[in-house]
C-alpha positions as a Markdown table, in Angstrom:
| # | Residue | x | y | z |
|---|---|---|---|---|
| 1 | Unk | 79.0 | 171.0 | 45.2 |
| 2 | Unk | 81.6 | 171.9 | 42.6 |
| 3 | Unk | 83.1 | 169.2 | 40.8 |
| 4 | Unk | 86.2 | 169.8 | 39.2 |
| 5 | Unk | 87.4 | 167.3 | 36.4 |
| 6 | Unk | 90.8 | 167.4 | 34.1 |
| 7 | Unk | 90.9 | 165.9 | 30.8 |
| 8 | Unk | 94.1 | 165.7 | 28.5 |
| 9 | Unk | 94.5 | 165.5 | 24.8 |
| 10 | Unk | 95.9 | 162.5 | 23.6 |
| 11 | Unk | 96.7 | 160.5 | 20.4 |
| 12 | Unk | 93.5 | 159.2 | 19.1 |
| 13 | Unk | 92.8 | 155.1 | 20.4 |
| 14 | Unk | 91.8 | 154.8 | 16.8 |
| 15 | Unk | 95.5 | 156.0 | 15.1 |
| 16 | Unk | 98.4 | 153.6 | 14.7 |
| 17 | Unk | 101.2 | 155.6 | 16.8 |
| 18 | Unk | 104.4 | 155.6 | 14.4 |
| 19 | Unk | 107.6 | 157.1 | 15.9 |
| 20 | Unk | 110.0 | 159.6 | 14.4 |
| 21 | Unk | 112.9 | 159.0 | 12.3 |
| 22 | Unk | 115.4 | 160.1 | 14.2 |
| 23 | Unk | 113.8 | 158.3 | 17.5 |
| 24 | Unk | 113.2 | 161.4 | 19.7 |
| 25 | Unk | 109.1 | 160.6 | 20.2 |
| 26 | Unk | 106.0 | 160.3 | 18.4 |
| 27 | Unk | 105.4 | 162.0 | 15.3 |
| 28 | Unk | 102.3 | 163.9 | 15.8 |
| 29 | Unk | 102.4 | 165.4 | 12.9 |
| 30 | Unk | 99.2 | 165.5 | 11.1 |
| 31 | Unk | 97.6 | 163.1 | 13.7 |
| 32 | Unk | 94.2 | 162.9 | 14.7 |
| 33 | Unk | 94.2 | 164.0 | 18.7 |
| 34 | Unk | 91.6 | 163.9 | 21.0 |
| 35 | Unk | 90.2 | 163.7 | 24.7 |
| 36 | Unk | 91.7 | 160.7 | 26.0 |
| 37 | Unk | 89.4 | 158.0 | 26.9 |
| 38 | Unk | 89.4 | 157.5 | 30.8 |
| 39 | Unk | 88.6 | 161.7 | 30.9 |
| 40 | Unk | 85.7 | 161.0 | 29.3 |
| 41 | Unk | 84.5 | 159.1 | 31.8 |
| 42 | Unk | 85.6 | 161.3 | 34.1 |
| 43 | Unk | 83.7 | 163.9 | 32.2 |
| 44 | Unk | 80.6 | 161.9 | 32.1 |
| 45 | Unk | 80.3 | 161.0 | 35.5 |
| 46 | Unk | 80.8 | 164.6 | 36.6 |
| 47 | Unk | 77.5 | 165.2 | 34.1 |
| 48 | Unk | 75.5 | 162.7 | 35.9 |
| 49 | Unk | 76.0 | 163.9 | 39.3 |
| 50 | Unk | 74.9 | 167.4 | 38.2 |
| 51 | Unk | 71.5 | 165.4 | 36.6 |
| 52 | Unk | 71.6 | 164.2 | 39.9 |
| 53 | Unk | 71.4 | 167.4 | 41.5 |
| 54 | Unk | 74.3 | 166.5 | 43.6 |
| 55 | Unk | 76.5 | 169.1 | 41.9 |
| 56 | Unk | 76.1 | 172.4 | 41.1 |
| 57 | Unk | 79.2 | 173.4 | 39.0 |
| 58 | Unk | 81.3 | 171.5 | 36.9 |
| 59 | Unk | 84.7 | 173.0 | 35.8 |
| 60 | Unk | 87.1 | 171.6 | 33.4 |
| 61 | Unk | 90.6 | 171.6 | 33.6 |
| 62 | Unk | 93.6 | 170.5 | 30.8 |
| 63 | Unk | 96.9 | 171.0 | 30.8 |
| 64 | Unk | 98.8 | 171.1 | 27.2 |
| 65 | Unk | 99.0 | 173.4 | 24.1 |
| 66 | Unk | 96.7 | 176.1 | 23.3 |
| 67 | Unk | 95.2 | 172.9 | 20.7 |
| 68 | Unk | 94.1 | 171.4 | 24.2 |
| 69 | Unk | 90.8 | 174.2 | 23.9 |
| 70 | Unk | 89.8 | 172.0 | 21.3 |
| 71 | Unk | 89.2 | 168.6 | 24.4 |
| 72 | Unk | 88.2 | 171.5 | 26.9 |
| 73 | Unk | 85.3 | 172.7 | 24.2 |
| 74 | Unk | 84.3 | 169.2 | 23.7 |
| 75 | Unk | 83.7 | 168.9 | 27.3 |
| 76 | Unk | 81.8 | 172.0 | 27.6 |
| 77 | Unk | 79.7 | 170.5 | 24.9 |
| 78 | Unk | 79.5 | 167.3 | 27.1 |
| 79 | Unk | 78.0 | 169.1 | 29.7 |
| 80 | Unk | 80.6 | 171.2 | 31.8 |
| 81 | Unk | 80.0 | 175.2 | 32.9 |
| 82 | Unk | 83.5 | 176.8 | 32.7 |
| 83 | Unk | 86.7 | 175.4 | 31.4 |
| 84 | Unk | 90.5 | 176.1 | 32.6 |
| 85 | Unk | 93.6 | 175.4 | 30.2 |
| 86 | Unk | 96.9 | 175.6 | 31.9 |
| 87 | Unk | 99.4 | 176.4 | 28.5 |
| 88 | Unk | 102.8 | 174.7 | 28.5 |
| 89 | Unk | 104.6 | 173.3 | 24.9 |
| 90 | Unk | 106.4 | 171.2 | 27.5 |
| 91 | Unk | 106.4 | 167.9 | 27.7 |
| 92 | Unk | 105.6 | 167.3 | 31.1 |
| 93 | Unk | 106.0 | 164.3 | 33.7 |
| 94 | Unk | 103.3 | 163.5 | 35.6 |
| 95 | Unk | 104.3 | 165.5 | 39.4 |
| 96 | Unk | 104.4 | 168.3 | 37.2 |
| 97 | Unk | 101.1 | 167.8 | 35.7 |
| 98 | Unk | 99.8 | 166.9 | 39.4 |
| 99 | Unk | 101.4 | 170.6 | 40.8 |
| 100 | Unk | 99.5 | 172.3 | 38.3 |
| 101 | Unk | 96.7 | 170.5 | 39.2 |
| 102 | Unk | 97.3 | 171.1 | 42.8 |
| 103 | Unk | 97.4 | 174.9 | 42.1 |
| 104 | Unk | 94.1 | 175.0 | 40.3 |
| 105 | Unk | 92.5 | 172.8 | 43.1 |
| 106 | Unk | 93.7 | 175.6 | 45.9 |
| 107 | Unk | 92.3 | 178.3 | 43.4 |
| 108 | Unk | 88.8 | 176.7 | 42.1 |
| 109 | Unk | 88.5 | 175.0 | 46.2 |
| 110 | Unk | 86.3 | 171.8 | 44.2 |
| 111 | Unk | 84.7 | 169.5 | 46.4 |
| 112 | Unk | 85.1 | 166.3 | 44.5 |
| 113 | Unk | 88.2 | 165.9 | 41.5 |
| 114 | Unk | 88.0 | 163.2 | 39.4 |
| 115 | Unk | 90.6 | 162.2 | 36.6 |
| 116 | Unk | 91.2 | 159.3 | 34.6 |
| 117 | Unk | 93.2 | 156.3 | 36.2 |
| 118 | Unk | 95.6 | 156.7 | 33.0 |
| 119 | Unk | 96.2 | 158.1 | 29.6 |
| 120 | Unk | 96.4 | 156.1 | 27.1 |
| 121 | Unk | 99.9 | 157.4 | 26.0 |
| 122 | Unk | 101.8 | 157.6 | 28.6 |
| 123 | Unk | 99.8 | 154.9 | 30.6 |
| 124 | Unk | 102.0 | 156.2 | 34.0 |
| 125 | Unk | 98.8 | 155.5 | 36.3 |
| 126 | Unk | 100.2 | 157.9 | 38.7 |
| 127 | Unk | 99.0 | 161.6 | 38.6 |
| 128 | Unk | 95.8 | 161.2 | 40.6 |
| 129 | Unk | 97.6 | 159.4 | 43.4 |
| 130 | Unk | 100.3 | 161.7 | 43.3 |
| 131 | Unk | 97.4 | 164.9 | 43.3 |
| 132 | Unk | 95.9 | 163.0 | 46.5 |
| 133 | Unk | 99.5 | 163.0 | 48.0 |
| 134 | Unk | 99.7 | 166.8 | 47.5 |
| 135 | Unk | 96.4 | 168.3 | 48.6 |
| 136 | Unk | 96.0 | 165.9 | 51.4 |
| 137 | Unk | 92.7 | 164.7 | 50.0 |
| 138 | Unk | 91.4 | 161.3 | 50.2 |
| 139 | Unk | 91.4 | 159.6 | 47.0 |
| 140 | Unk | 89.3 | 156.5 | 45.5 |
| 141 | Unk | 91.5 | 154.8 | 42.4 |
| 142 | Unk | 90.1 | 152.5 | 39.9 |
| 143 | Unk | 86.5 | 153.7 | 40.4 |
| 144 | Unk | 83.4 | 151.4 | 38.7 |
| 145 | Unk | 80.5 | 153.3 | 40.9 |
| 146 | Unk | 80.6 | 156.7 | 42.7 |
| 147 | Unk | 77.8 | 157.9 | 45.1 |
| 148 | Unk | 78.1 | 161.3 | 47.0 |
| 149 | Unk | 75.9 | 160.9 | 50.7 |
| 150 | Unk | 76.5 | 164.2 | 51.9 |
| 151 | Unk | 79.4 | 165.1 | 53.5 |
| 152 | Unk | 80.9 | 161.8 | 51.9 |
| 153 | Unk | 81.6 | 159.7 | 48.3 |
| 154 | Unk | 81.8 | 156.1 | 48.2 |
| 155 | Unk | 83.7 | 154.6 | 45.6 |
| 156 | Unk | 83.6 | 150.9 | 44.4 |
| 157 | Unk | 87.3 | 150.5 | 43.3 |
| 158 | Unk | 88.2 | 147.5 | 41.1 |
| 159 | Unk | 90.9 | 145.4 | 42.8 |
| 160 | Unk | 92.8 | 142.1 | 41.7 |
| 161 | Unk | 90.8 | 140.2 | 43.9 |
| 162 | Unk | 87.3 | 142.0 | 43.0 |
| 163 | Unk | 85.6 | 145.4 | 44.4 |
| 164 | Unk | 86.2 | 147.2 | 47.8 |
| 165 | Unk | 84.1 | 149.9 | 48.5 |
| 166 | Unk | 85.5 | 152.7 | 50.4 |
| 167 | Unk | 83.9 | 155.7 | 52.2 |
| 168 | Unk | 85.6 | 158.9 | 51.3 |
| 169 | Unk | 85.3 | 162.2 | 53.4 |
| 170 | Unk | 84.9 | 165.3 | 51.4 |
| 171 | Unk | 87.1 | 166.6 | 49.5 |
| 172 | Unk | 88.2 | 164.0 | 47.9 |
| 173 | Unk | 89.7 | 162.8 | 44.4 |
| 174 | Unk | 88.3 | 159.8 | 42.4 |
| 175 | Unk | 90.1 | 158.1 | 39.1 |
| 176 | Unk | 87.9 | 156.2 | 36.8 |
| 177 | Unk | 88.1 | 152.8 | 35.6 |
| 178 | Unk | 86.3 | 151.4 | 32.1 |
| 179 | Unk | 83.1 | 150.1 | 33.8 |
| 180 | Unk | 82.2 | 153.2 | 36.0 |
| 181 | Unk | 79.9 | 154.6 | 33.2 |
| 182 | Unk | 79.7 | 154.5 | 28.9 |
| 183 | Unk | 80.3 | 158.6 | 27.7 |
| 184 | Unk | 77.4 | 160.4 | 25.7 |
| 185 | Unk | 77.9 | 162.2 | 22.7 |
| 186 | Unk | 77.6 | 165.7 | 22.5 |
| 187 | Unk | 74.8 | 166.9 | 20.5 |
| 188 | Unk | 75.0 | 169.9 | 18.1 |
| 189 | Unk | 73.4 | 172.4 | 19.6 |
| 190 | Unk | 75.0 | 171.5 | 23.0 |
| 191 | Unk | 79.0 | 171.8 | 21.0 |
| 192 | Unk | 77.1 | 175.5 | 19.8 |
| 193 | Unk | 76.8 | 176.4 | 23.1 |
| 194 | Unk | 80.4 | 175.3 | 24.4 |
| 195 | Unk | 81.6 | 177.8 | 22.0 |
| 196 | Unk | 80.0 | 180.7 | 24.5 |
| 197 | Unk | 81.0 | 178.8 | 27.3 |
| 198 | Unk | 84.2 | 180.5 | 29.5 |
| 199 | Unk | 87.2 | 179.1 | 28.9 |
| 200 | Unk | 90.2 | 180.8 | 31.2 |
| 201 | Unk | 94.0 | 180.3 | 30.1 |
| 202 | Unk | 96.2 | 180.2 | 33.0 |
| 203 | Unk | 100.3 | 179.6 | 32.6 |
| 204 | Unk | 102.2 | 177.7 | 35.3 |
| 205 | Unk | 104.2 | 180.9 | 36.3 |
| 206 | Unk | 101.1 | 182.3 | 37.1 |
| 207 | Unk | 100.3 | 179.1 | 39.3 |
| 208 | Unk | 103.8 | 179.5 | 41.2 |
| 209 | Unk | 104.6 | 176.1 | 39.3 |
| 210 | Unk | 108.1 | 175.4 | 38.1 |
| 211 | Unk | 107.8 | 172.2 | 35.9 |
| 212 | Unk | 110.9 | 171.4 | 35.0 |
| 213 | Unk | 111.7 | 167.5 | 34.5 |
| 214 | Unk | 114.2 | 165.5 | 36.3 |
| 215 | Unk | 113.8 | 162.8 | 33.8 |
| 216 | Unk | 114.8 | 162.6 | 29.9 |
| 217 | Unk | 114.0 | 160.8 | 27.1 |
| 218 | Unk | 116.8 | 159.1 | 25.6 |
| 219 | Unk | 115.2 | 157.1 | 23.1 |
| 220 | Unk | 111.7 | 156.0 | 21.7 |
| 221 | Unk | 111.3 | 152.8 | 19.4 |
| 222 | Unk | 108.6 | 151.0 | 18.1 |
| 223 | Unk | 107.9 | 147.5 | 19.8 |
| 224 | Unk | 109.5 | 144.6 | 17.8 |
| 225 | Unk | 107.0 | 142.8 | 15.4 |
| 226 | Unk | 105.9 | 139.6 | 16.9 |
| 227 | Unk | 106.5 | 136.4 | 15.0 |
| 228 | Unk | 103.9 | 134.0 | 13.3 |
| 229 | Unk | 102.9 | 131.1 | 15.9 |
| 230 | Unk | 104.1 | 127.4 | 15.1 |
| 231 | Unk | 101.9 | 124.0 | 16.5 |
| 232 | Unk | 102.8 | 121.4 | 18.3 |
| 233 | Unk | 102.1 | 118.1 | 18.0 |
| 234 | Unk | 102.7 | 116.6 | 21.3 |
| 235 | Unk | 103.4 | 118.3 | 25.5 |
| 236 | Unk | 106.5 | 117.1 | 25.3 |
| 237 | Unk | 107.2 | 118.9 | 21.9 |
| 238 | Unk | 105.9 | 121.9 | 23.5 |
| 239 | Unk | 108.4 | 121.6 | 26.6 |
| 240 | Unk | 111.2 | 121.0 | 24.9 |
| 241 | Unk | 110.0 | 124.1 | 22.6 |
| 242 | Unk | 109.9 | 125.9 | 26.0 |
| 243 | Unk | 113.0 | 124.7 | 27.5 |
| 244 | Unk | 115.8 | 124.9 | 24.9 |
| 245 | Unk | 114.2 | 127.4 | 22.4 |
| 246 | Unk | 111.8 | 129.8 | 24.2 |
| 247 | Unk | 114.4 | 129.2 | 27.3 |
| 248 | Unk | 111.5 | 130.4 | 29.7 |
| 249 | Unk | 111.4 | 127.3 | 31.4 |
């Protein structure tokens, strides 16, 4: 079974964003990137079906600047065979991000894809369900346990009310969730190796893929600082604190 996984390059969880001066985005100048956290898991539990011996091939895919060969490699390292960078400078929305995706799924013909439920910039939520919408394929969000029995995947999906379990038919698509596994490291001689590994560079002309936005940015900020707590000494204090200050009640 072929297993085909994408990963983006994102801000690092561990840098404090800061926005640019003339509020037009995020000044990534000089910025630590790196894979974004939800691929990894993605990444990871790709990995461990192939331990499994339920997979056979595990293919990488990113979509960014030729800098994103730096979170392809790293998955390589991680445990993938071949990787696949689709190269756009654009910033890109996330039905263009699931096109491209689509087009690599109709080339590489992957029996399971999983992505990350979100990345943790643009938080959108929305590019798996929107690549399950375009390939037809049955899709299992917010996964916390995957298991392939044959010709089908069950997913345990996290819910507001608990887990569901569903039963997926193959192909299908699967977004991860915090609790579905904990990523390894790579080891040294394994990110040696990822340098041999093939990694193909594909363009979205060469997909067929326009990606052209309909939606602009008009203006980034950074969220207002919150202000120091005060204490109460009585409910009633509180509610009238609520009522004519807060006005939330």
């Amino acid at each position: 079974m072929k297993v085909l996984v994408a990963v983006k390059r994102v801000v690092d969880y561990n840098v404090k964003v800061r926005v640019k001066a003339d509020n037009s985005g995020v000044d990534l100048a000089n910025v630590k990137m790196s894979m974004n956290p939800f691929c990894e898991i993605a990444v990871e539990e790709a990995v461990r079906l192939k331990e499994k011996g339920v997979a056979s091939e595990i293919v990488v895919v990113s979509i960014g600047p030729t800098a994103a060969q730096e979170q392809l490699r790293t998955a390589l390292a991680l445990g993938a065979d071949r990787a696949v960078l689709v190269e756009s400078s654009e910033e890109l929305n996330s039905l263009a991000v699931a096109k491209l995706l689509k087009a690599v799924v109709d080339k590489e013909q992957p029996q399971l894809v999983i992505l990350g439920k979100q990345a943790i910039d643009s938080d959108n939520n929305q590019t798996g369900q929107m690549l399950g919408a375009l390939t037809g394929y049955a899709q299992g969000t917010f996964a916390s346990k995957v298991e392939v029995a044959g010709d089908k995947v069950n997913v345990t999906r996290e819910i507001d009310g608990g887990l569901q379990t569903v039963a997926l038919n193959l192909p299908a698509i699967v977004t991860t969730d915090l609790r579905l596994n904990e990523p390894r490291y790579a080891s040294l001689p394994n990110i040696m190796k990822a340098k041999k590994k093939p990694l193909e560079v594909l363009t979205p002309d060469a997909l067929g893929v326009a990606t052209a936005s309909t939606v602009k940015t008009l203006k980034v900020e950074a969220p207002a600082a919150r202000s120091a707590g005060i204490k109460v000494k009585s409910v009633e204090e509180l509610v009238e604190k609520l009522k004519n200050e807060a006005k939330v009640i």
